[in-house]
PDB file of C-alpha atoms and ligand atoms in Angstrom:
ATOM      1  CA  UNK A  45      40.959  84.104 -53.425  1.00 98.00           C
ATOM      2  CA  UNK A  46      43.884  83.988 -55.495  1.00 98.00           C
ATOM      3  CA  UNK A  47      46.748  86.553 -55.064  1.00 98.00           C
ATOM      4  CA  UNK A  48      48.963  86.973 -58.088  1.00 98.00           C
ATOM      5  CA  UNK A  49      52.173  89.010 -58.386  1.00 98.00           C
ATOM      6  CA  UNK A  50      53.180  88.405 -61.910  1.00 98.00           C
ATOM      7  CA  UNK A  51      51.646  89.218 -65.294  1.00 98.00           C
ATOM      8  CA  UNK A  52      52.095  85.538 -66.352  1.00 98.00           C
ATOM      9  CA  UNK A  53      49.706  84.309 -63.503  1.00 98.00           C
ATOM     10  CA  UNK A  54      47.201  86.764 -63.989  1.00 98.00           C
ATOM     11  CA  UNK A  55      47.125  86.238 -67.816  1.00 98.00           C
ATOM     12  CA  UNK A  56      46.713  82.370 -66.998  1.00 98.00           C
ATOM     13  CA  UNK A  57      43.885  83.341 -64.698  1.00 98.00           C
ATOM     14  CA  UNK A  58      42.131  85.328 -67.213  1.00 98.00           C
ATOM     15  CA  UNK A  59      42.515  82.606 -69.843  1.00 98.00           C
ATOM     16  CA  UNK A  60      41.019  80.030 -67.152  1.00 98.00           C
ATOM     17  CA  UNK A  61      37.831  82.502 -66.594  1.00 98.00           C
ATOM     18  CA  UNK A  62      37.073  81.962 -70.251  1.00 97.00           C
ATOM     19  CA  UNK A  63      33.747  83.437 -71.416  1.00 98.00           C
ATOM     20  CA  UNK A  64      32.404  84.158 -67.539  1.00 98.00           C
ATOM     21  CA  UNK A  65      31.783  87.838 -67.206  1.00 98.00           C
ATOM     22  CA  UNK A  66      34.394  89.538 -65.298  1.00 98.00           C
ATOM     23  CA  UNK A  67      34.286  92.730 -63.254  1.00 98.00           C
ATOM     24  CA  UNK A  68      37.536  94.434 -62.511  1.00 99.00           C
ATOM     25  CA  UNK A  69      38.458  97.282 -59.981  1.00 99.00           C
ATOM     26  CA  UNK A  70      41.847  99.131 -60.120  1.00 98.00           C
ATOM     27  CA  UNK A  71      43.245 100.653 -57.236  1.00 98.00           C
ATOM     28  CA  UNK A  72      46.447 101.735 -55.593  1.00 98.00           C
ATOM     29  CA  UNK A  73      45.715  99.923 -52.351  1.00 97.00           C
ATOM     30  CA  UNK A  74      45.063 101.183 -48.882  1.00 96.00           C
ATOM     31  CA  UNK A  75      41.440  99.995 -49.592  1.00 97.00           C
ATOM     32  CA  UNK A  76      38.384 101.679 -47.587  1.00 97.00           C
ATOM     33  CA  UNK A  77      34.793 101.374 -47.811  1.00 98.00           C
ATOM     34  CA  UNK A  78      34.630 103.428 -51.075  1.00 98.00           C
ATOM     35  CA  UNK A  79      36.920 100.845 -52.810  1.00 98.00           C
ATOM     36  CA  UNK A  80      34.716  98.294 -51.039  1.00 98.00           C
ATOM     37  CA  UNK A  81      31.646  99.626 -52.847  1.00 98.00           C
ATOM     38  CA  UNK A  82      33.562  99.403 -56.268  1.00 98.00           C
ATOM     39  CA  UNK A  83      33.910  95.609 -55.368  1.00 98.00           C
ATOM     40  CA  UNK A  84      30.400  95.047 -54.267  1.00 98.00           C
ATOM     41  CA  UNK A  85      28.887  96.318 -57.411  1.00 98.00           C
ATOM     42  CA  UNK A  86      31.489  94.183 -59.472  1.00 98.00           C
ATOM     43  CA  UNK A  87      30.477  91.323 -57.126  1.00 98.00           C
ATOM     44  CA  UNK A  88      26.718  91.785 -57.971  1.00 98.00           C
ATOM     45  CA  UNK A  89      27.026  92.006 -61.638  1.00 98.00           C
ATOM     46  CA  UNK A  90      29.768  89.712 -62.478  1.00 98.00           C
ATOM     47  CA  UNK A  91      30.679  85.990 -62.467  1.00 98.00           C
ATOM     48  CA  UNK A  92      34.291  86.675 -61.318  1.00 98.00           C
ATOM     49  CA  UNK A  93      36.020  89.778 -59.742  1.00 98.00           C
ATOM     50  CA  UNK A  94      39.578  91.076 -60.134  1.00 98.00           C
ATOM     51  CA  UNK A  95      41.049  93.547 -57.955  1.00 98.00           C
ATOM     52  CA  UNK A  96      44.413  95.104 -58.969  1.00 98.00           C
ATOM     53  CA  UNK A  97      46.670  96.865 -56.533  1.00 98.00           C
ATOM     54  CA  UNK A  98      49.529  98.907 -57.730  1.00 98.00           C
ATOM     55  CA  UNK A  99      50.877 102.292 -56.707  1.00 98.00           C
ATOM     56  CA  UNK A 100      51.414 103.605 -59.923  1.00 98.00           C
ATOM     57  CA  UNK A 101      54.726 105.768 -60.100  1.00 97.00           C
ATOM     58  CA  UNK A 102      54.076 107.446 -63.488  1.00 97.00           C
ATOM     59  CA  UNK A 103      50.750 109.307 -62.065  1.00 96.00           C
ATOM     60  CA  UNK A 104      52.715 110.690 -59.171  1.00 95.00           C
ATOM     61  CA  UNK A 105      53.914 114.221 -60.128  1.00 90.00           C
ATOM     62  CA  UNK A 106      55.510 114.958 -56.357  1.00 90.00           C
ATOM     63  CA  UNK A 107      57.955 112.185 -55.325  1.00 92.00           C
ATOM     64  CA  UNK A 108      57.272 113.105 -51.736  1.00 91.00           C
ATOM     65  CA  UNK A 109      53.485 111.901 -52.301  1.00 89.00           C
ATOM     66  CA  UNK A 110      54.497 108.715 -53.980  1.00 93.00           C
ATOM     67  CA  UNK A 111      56.959 107.884 -51.012  1.00 94.00           C
ATOM     68  CA  UNK A 112      54.167 108.729 -48.450  1.00 90.00           C
ATOM     69  CA  UNK A 113      51.225 107.047 -50.181  1.00 92.00           C
ATOM     70  CA  UNK A 114      49.991 104.449 -47.677  1.00 92.00           C
ATOM     71  CA  UNK A 115      50.725 100.815 -48.169  1.00 95.00           C
ATOM     72  CA  UNK A 116      48.643  98.466 -46.465  1.00 96.00           C
ATOM     73  CA  UNK A 117      48.800  95.320 -48.449  1.00 98.00           C
ATOM     74  CA  UNK A 118      47.780  92.770 -45.600  1.00 98.00           C
ATOM     75  CA  UNK A 119      44.433  94.863 -44.474  1.00 97.00           C
ATOM     76  CA  UNK A 120      43.836  95.409 -48.235  1.00 98.00           C
ATOM     77  CA  UNK A 121      43.579  91.592 -48.925  1.00 98.00           C
ATOM     78  CA  UNK A 122      41.346  91.061 -45.723  1.00 98.00           C
ATOM     79  CA  UNK A 123      38.742  93.637 -47.355  1.00 98.00           C
ATOM     80  CA  UNK A 124      39.256  92.228 -50.890  1.00 98.00           C
ATOM     81  CA  UNK A 125      38.533  88.276 -49.331  1.00 98.00           C
ATOM     82  CA  UNK A 126      35.366  90.073 -47.200  1.00 98.00           C
ATOM     83  CA  UNK A 127      34.194  90.985 -50.643  1.00 98.00           C
ATOM     84  CA  UNK A 128      34.465  87.965 -52.387  1.00 98.00           C
ATOM     85  CA  UNK A 129      37.300  88.689 -54.807  1.00 98.00           C
ATOM     86  CA  UNK A 130      38.285  86.019 -56.996  1.00 98.00           C
ATOM     87  CA  UNK A 131      41.873  87.373 -58.104  1.00 98.00           C
ATOM     88  CA  UNK A 132      44.002  90.165 -56.692  1.00 98.00           C
ATOM     89  CA  UNK A 133      46.775  91.212 -58.988  1.00 98.00           C
ATOM     90  CA  UNK A 134      49.664  93.078 -57.631  1.00 98.00           C
ATOM     91  CA  UNK A 135      52.239  93.903 -59.979  1.00 98.00           C
ATOM     92  CA  UNK A 136      55.288  95.823 -59.705  1.00 97.00           C
ATOM     93  CA  UNK A 137      56.858  98.599 -61.694  1.00 97.00           C
ATOM     94  CA  UNK A 138      59.168  96.290 -63.791  1.00 97.00           C
ATOM     95  CA  UNK A 139      56.339  94.105 -64.920  1.00 96.00           C
ATOM     96  CA  UNK A 140      53.956  97.240 -65.867  1.00 97.00           C
ATOM     97  CA  UNK A 141      56.607  99.320 -67.729  1.00 98.00           C
ATOM     98  CA  UNK A 142      58.700  96.757 -69.759  1.00 97.00           C
ATOM     99  CA  UNK A 143      59.196  99.598 -72.189  1.00 97.00           C
ATOM    100  CA  UNK A 144      60.242 101.926 -69.206  1.00 98.00           C
ATOM    101  CA  UNK A 145      57.285 104.231 -70.110  1.00 98.00           C
ATOM    102  CA  UNK A 146      58.462 105.053 -73.426  1.00 98.00           C
ATOM    103  CA  UNK A 147      54.812 104.674 -74.742  1.00 98.00           C
ATOM    104  CA  UNK A 148      51.973 106.520 -73.079  1.00 98.00           C
ATOM    105  CA  UNK A 149      48.317 107.516 -73.631  1.00 98.00           C
ATOM    106  CA  UNK A 150      48.222 111.350 -74.101  1.00 98.00           C
ATOM    107  CA  UNK A 151      44.958 113.151 -74.078  1.00 98.00           C
ATOM    108  CA  UNK A 152      45.304 116.686 -74.917  1.00 97.00           C
ATOM    109  CA  UNK A 153      42.375 118.729 -73.831  1.00 97.00           C
ATOM    110  CA  UNK A 154      40.610 117.790 -70.706  1.00 97.00           C
ATOM    111  CA  UNK A 155      43.654 116.555 -69.061  1.00 97.00           C
ATOM    112  CA  UNK A 156      45.035 119.778 -69.282  1.00 97.00           C
ATOM    113  CA  UNK A 157      42.486 121.370 -67.014  1.00 97.00           C
ATOM    114  CA  UNK A 158      41.300 121.439 -63.139  1.00 97.00           C
ATOM    115  CA  UNK A 159      43.785 118.644 -61.665  1.00 97.00           C
ATOM    116  CA  UNK A 160      45.803 118.385 -64.910  1.00 96.00           C
ATOM    117  CA  UNK A 161      46.909 122.010 -64.479  1.00 96.00           C
ATOM    118  CA  UNK A 162      48.282 121.483 -60.985  1.00 95.00           C
ATOM    119  CA  UNK A 163      50.032 117.892 -61.558  1.00 94.00           C
ATOM    120  CA  UNK A 164      51.858 117.834 -64.891  1.00 95.00           C
ATOM    121  CA  UNK A 165      51.970 114.307 -66.320  1.00 96.00           C
ATOM    122  CA  UNK A 166      49.370 112.936 -63.816  1.00 97.00           C
ATOM    123  CA  UNK A 167      46.403 111.970 -66.370  1.00 98.00           C
ATOM    124  CA  UNK A 168      48.923 110.469 -68.671  1.00 98.00           C
ATOM    125  CA  UNK A 169      50.710 108.257 -66.074  1.00 98.00           C
ATOM    126  CA  UNK A 170      46.991 107.185 -65.101  1.00 98.00           C
ATOM    127  CA  UNK A 171      45.481 106.875 -68.571  1.00 98.00           C
ATOM    128  CA  UNK A 172      48.427 104.863 -69.590  1.00 98.00           C
ATOM    129  CA  UNK A 173      48.367 102.355 -66.554  1.00 98.00           C
ATOM    130  CA  UNK A 174      44.609 101.887 -66.789  1.00 98.00           C
ATOM    131  CA  UNK A 175      44.822 101.016 -70.570  1.00 98.00           C
ATOM    132  CA  UNK A 176      47.710  98.483 -69.630  1.00 98.00           C
ATOM    133  CA  UNK A 177      45.698  97.014 -66.630  1.00 98.00           C
ATOM    134  CA  UNK A 178      42.519  96.746 -68.894  1.00 98.00           C
ATOM    135  CA  UNK A 179      44.474  95.082 -71.696  1.00 98.00           C
ATOM    136  CA  UNK A 180      45.614  92.502 -69.221  1.00 98.00           C
ATOM    137  CA  UNK A 181      42.281  91.646 -67.327  1.00 98.00           C
ATOM    138  CA  UNK A 182      40.115  92.145 -70.541  1.00 98.00           C
ATOM    139  CA  UNK A 183      36.990  92.509 -68.096  1.00 98.00           C
ATOM    140  CA  UNK A 184      33.451  92.494 -69.003  1.00 98.00           C
ATOM    141  CA  UNK A 185      32.968  95.681 -67.088  1.00 98.00           C
ATOM    142  CA  UNK A 186      35.424  97.906 -65.190  1.00 98.00           C
ATOM    143  CA  UNK A 187      34.121  99.852 -62.034  1.00 99.00           C
ATOM    144  CA  UNK A 188      35.515 103.521 -61.305  1.00 98.00           C
ATOM    145  CA  UNK A 189      34.514 106.088 -58.715  1.00 98.00           C
ATOM    146  CA  UNK A 190      32.887 109.459 -59.315  1.00 98.00           C
ATOM    147  CA  UNK A 191      34.996 110.637 -56.417  1.00 98.00           C
ATOM    148  CA  UNK A 192      37.654 111.195 -59.211  1.00 98.00           C
ATOM    149  CA  UNK A 193      35.524 112.681 -61.705  1.00 98.00           C
ATOM    150  CA  UNK A 194      38.091 114.128 -64.080  1.00 98.00           C
ATOM    151  CA  UNK A 195      39.737 110.770 -64.016  1.00 98.00           C
ATOM    152  CA  UNK A 196      36.355 109.021 -64.724  1.00 98.00           C
ATOM    153  CA  UNK A 197      35.575 111.244 -67.750  1.00 98.00           C
ATOM    154  CA  UNK A 198      39.093 110.797 -69.189  1.00 98.00           C
ATOM    155  CA  UNK A 199      38.599 107.023 -68.991  1.00 98.00           C
ATOM    156  CA  UNK A 200      35.238 106.669 -70.162  1.00 98.00           C
ATOM    157  CA  UNK A 201      36.321 108.886 -73.419  1.00 98.00           C
ATOM    158  CA  UNK A 202      39.726 106.860 -73.580  1.00 98.00           C
ATOM    159  CA  UNK A 203      37.528 103.673 -73.851  1.00 98.00           C
ATOM    160  CA  UNK A 204      35.348 105.172 -76.682  1.00 98.00           C
ATOM    161  CA  UNK A 205      38.444 106.742 -78.644  1.00 98.00           C
ATOM    162  CA  UNK A 206      40.355 103.355 -78.607  1.00 98.00           C
ATOM    163  CA  UNK A 207      37.051 101.256 -79.311  1.00 98.00           C
ATOM    164  CA  UNK A 208      37.899  99.383 -76.097  1.00 98.00           C
ATOM    165  CA  UNK A 209      35.325  96.368 -75.785  1.00 98.00           C
ATOM    166  CA  UNK A 210      34.808  97.033 -72.106  1.00 97.00           C
ATOM    167  CA  UNK A 211      32.075  98.557 -70.075  1.00 98.00           C
ATOM    168  CA  UNK A 212      33.247 101.410 -68.040  1.00 98.00           C
ATOM    169  CA  UNK A 213      30.824 101.871 -65.043  1.00 98.00           C
ATOM    170  CA  UNK A 214      30.791 104.755 -62.620  1.00 98.00           C
ATOM    171  CA  UNK A 215      30.234 104.448 -59.020  1.00 98.00           C
ATOM    172  CA  UNK A 216      28.692 107.212 -56.873  1.00 98.00           C
ATOM    173  CA  UNK A 217      31.259 108.842 -54.143  1.00 98.00           C
ATOM    174  CA  UNK A 218      31.120 106.773 -50.820  1.00 98.00           C
ATOM    175  CA  UNK A 219      31.486 109.438 -47.667  1.00 98.00           C
ATOM    176  CA  UNK A 220      32.095 109.532 -44.107  1.00 98.00           C
ATOM    177  CA  UNK A 221      29.151 110.160 -41.868  1.00 97.00           C
ATOM    178  CA  UNK A 222      30.073 113.846 -41.761  1.00 98.00           C
ATOM    179  CA  UNK A 223      30.348 114.227 -45.776  1.00 98.00           C
ATOM    180  CA  UNK A 224      34.065 113.824 -45.922  1.00 98.00           C
ATOM    181  CA  UNK A 225      34.587 111.883 -49.381  1.00 98.00           C
ATOM    182  CA  UNK A 226      36.652 108.858 -48.388  1.00 98.00           C
ATOM    183  CA  UNK A 227      40.221 108.706 -49.525  1.00 97.00           C
ATOM    184  CA  UNK A 228      43.308 106.834 -48.777  1.00 92.00           C
ATOM    185  CA  UNK A 229      44.970 110.373 -48.147  1.00 90.00           C
ATOM    186  CA  UNK A 230      42.373 111.168 -45.161  1.00 95.00           C
ATOM    187  CA  UNK A 231      44.430 109.369 -42.845  1.00 92.00           C
ATOM    188  CA  UNK A 232      47.388 111.969 -43.224  1.00 93.00           C
ATOM    189  CA  UNK A 233      45.116 114.546 -41.914  1.00 97.00           C
ATOM    190  CA  UNK A 234      45.710 116.066 -38.233  1.00 98.00           C
ATOM    191  CA  UNK A 235      42.400 115.710 -36.118  1.00 98.00           C
ATOM    192  CA  UNK A 236      42.131 119.472 -36.249  1.00 97.00           C
ATOM    193  CA  UNK A 237      42.380 119.017 -40.104  1.00 98.00           C
ATOM    194  CA  UNK A 238      40.046 116.181 -40.111  1.00 98.00           C
ATOM    195  CA  UNK A 239      37.236 118.043 -38.433  1.00 98.00           C
ATOM    196  CA  UNK A 240      37.486 120.779 -40.800  1.00 98.00           C
ATOM    197  CA  UNK A 241      37.719 118.796 -44.180  1.00 98.00           C
ATOM    198  CA  UNK A 242      34.055 117.956 -44.451  1.00 98.00           C
ATOM    199  CA  UNK A 243      33.498 121.486 -44.950  1.00 98.00           C
ATOM    200  CA  UNK A 244      34.648 120.955 -48.394  1.00 98.00           C
ATOM    201  CA  UNK A 245      31.771 119.075 -49.462  1.00 98.00           C
ATOM    202  CA  UNK A 246      29.421 121.339 -47.594  1.00 98.00           C
ATOM    203  CA  UNK A 247      30.708 124.606 -49.103  1.00 98.00           C
ATOM    204  CA  UNK A 248      30.706 123.197 -52.746  1.00 98.00           C
ATOM    205  CA  UNK A 249      27.228 121.798 -52.308  1.00 98.00           C
ATOM    206  CA  UNK A 250      25.698 125.035 -51.060  1.00 98.00           C
ATOM    207  CA  UNK A 251      27.666 127.747 -53.002  1.00 98.00           C
ATOM    208  CA  UNK A 252      25.713 129.495 -55.527  1.00 98.00           C
ATOM    209  CA  UNK A 253      28.976 130.127 -57.828  1.00 98.00           C
ATOM    210  CA  UNK A 254      32.355 128.800 -57.926  1.00 98.00           C
ATOM    211  CA  UNK A 255      33.622 132.198 -56.750  1.00 98.00           C
ATOM    212  CA  UNK A 256      31.464 132.280 -53.933  1.00 98.00           C
ATOM    213  CA  UNK A 257      32.713 128.731 -52.911  1.00 98.00           C
ATOM    214  CA  UNK A 258      36.087 129.605 -53.228  1.00 98.00           C
ATOM    215  CA  UNK A 259      35.954 132.542 -51.103  1.00 98.00           C
ATOM    216  CA  UNK A 260      33.894 130.617 -48.369  1.00 98.00           C
ATOM    217  CA  UNK A 261      36.784 127.745 -48.497  1.00 98.00           C
ATOM    218  CA  UNK A 262      39.559 130.054 -48.097  1.00 98.00           C
ATOM    219  CA  UNK A 263      37.700 131.932 -45.080  1.00 98.00           C
ATOM    220  CA  UNK A 264      37.545 128.520 -43.586  1.00 97.00           C
ATOM    221  CA  UNK A 265      41.281 127.686 -43.982  1.00 97.00           C
ATOM    222  CA  UNK A 266      41.537 125.668 -47.122  1.00 98.00           C
ATOM    223  CA  UNK A 267      44.111 126.657 -49.816  1.00 98.00           C
ATOM    224  CA  UNK A 268      42.074 126.663 -52.936  1.00 98.00           C
ATOM    225  CA  UNK A 269      43.548 125.192 -56.222  1.00 97.00           C
ATOM    226  CA  UNK A 270      40.462 125.342 -58.273  1.00 98.00           C
ATOM    227  CA  UNK A 271      36.569 125.466 -58.047  1.00 98.00           C
ATOM    228  CA  UNK A 272      34.886 124.906 -61.439  1.00 98.00           C
ATOM    229  CA  UNK A 273      31.657 124.032 -62.788  1.00 98.00           C
ATOM    230  CA  UNK A 274      31.382 121.530 -65.844  1.00 97.00           C
ATOM    231  CA  UNK A 275      28.200 120.302 -67.268  1.00 96.00           C
ATOM    232  CA  UNK A 276      26.138 118.900 -64.282  1.00 95.00           C
ATOM    233  CA  UNK A 277      29.156 119.123 -61.982  1.00 98.00           C
ATOM    234  CA  UNK A 278      31.105 121.188 -59.509  1.00 98.00           C
ATOM    235  CA  UNK A 279      34.511 120.152 -59.179  1.00 98.00           C
ATOM    236  CA  UNK A 280      37.081 121.208 -56.765  1.00 98.00           C
ATOM    237  CA  UNK A 281      40.836 120.445 -55.593  1.00 98.00           C
ATOM    238  CA  UNK A 282      42.089 122.334 -52.115  1.00 98.00           C
ATOM    239  CA  UNK A 283      45.034 121.728 -49.614  1.00 97.00           C
ATOM    240  CA  UNK A 284      44.260 121.606 -45.983  1.00 98.00           C
ATOM    241  CA  UNK A 285      47.789 121.428 -44.370  1.00 96.00           C
ATOM    242  CA  UNK A 286      50.093 119.196 -46.404  1.00 93.00           C
ATOM    243  CA  UNK A 287      46.970 117.116 -47.849  1.00 94.00           C
ATOM    244  CA  UNK A 288      45.429 117.586 -51.014  1.00 95.00           C
ATOM    245  CA  UNK A 289      41.734 117.042 -50.904  1.00 97.00           C
ATOM    246  CA  UNK A 290      39.694 116.642 -54.135  1.00 98.00           C
ATOM    247  CA  UNK A 291      35.759 116.408 -54.287  1.00 98.00           C
ATOM    248  CA  UNK A 292      32.622 116.970 -56.838  1.00 98.00           C
ATOM    249  CA  UNK A 293      29.155 117.314 -56.486  1.00 98.00           C
ATOM    250  CA  UNK A 294      26.031 117.091 -58.872  1.00 97.00           C
ATOM    251  CA  UNK A 295      24.579 120.694 -59.419  1.00 95.00           C
TER     252      UNK A 295
HETATM  253  P1  AMP B1180      42.498 104.981 -55.581  1.00 77.46           P
HETATM  254  O1  AMP B1180      43.110 103.629 -55.488  1.00 77.46           O
HETATM  255  O2  AMP B1180      41.877 105.592 -54.147  1.00 77.46           O
HETATM  256  O3  AMP B1180      43.325 105.924 -56.406  1.00 77.46           O
HETATM  257  O4  AMP B1180      41.111 104.474 -56.316  1.00 77.46           O
HETATM  258  C1  AMP B1180      40.826 103.371 -57.002  1.00 77.46           C
HETATM  259  C2  AMP B1180      39.181 103.454 -57.396  1.00 77.46           C
HETATM  260  O5  AMP B1180      38.514 103.579 -56.341  1.00 77.46           O
HETATM  261  C3  AMP B1180      39.149 104.754 -58.268  1.00 77.46           C
HETATM  262  O6  AMP B1180      38.075 104.100 -59.331  1.00 77.46           O
HETATM  263  C4  AMP B1180      38.485 105.693 -57.498  1.00 77.46           C
HETATM  264  O7  AMP B1180      37.558 106.652 -57.881  1.00 77.46           O
HETATM  265  C5  AMP B1180      37.535 104.913 -56.498  1.00 77.46           C
HETATM  266  N1  AMP B1180      37.457 105.552 -55.178  1.00 77.46           N
HETATM  267  C6  AMP B1180      38.601 106.188 -54.393  1.00 77.46           C
HETATM  268  N2  AMP B1180      37.793 106.772 -53.275  1.00 77.46           N
HETATM  269  C7  AMP B1180      36.312 106.587 -53.754  1.00 77.46           C
HETATM  270  C8  AMP B1180      35.401 106.614 -52.950  1.00 77.46           C
HETATM  271  N3  AMP B1180      35.342 107.515 -51.739  1.00 77.46           N
HETATM  272  N4  AMP B1180      33.932 106.637 -53.414  1.00 77.46           N
HETATM  273  C9  AMP B1180      34.004 105.966 -54.488  1.00 77.46           C
HETATM  274  N5  AMP B1180      35.015 105.496 -55.292  1.00 77.46           N
HETATM  275  C10 AMP B1180      36.158 105.665 -54.787  1.00 77.46           C
END
């Protein structure tokens, strides 16, 4: 497994891969079994697999969240090696933003709803960095988790809007034994919060309506940002203490 820091090195690797099929998984690190599932899928379906690890500052609306975001490069590289990744790219801010973020990808409808209403600038930062990563890695297939469902929709629609010649593949949410969606932020939950956390999945799965889910979540001790039904999905974001959790289920 090769680990590259610079744009030049990953570009050289990509040229060397030539016409081989390339599967790509973009992450912010702190890898867990959810990310591993994306890598496994990429491994099965492509000749080469690339993983990027970049804690993207432009998608954090809260500087404290950026500061506290877990950084576990050593164990990330162990997981990547175990999943037979060919190349890991760990760029830094200066390489990703040579323009100092003067240019952005802006979506004007879906990104204002749900998480977008509570995290101003988040989806602009996310779409901008995903566009940059895709341009450099130029994958045959790029894998994204359904865990971040609004993100997935926005990336799929961006690919269509800009005629990106990469296939965007959706991977179902990987959960803990008790139903909690795996997330790099889960390790910030206290033991008591961790016990309560799977109720989010449970309640949004069982409630008849978003309103009923909101009431039930509030009673259980969550601070609800939103619960909304969209097409065949129910999406929710809540706070448990200092940790923000999102989840979604198929209706
Ligand atoms: P992250 O680095 O956690 O922001 O996410 C990187 C990629 O992994 C995104 O496509 C996420 O949707 C995906 N991902 C994160 N957690 C999970 C999970 N529990 N199940 C499936 N995919 C996930």
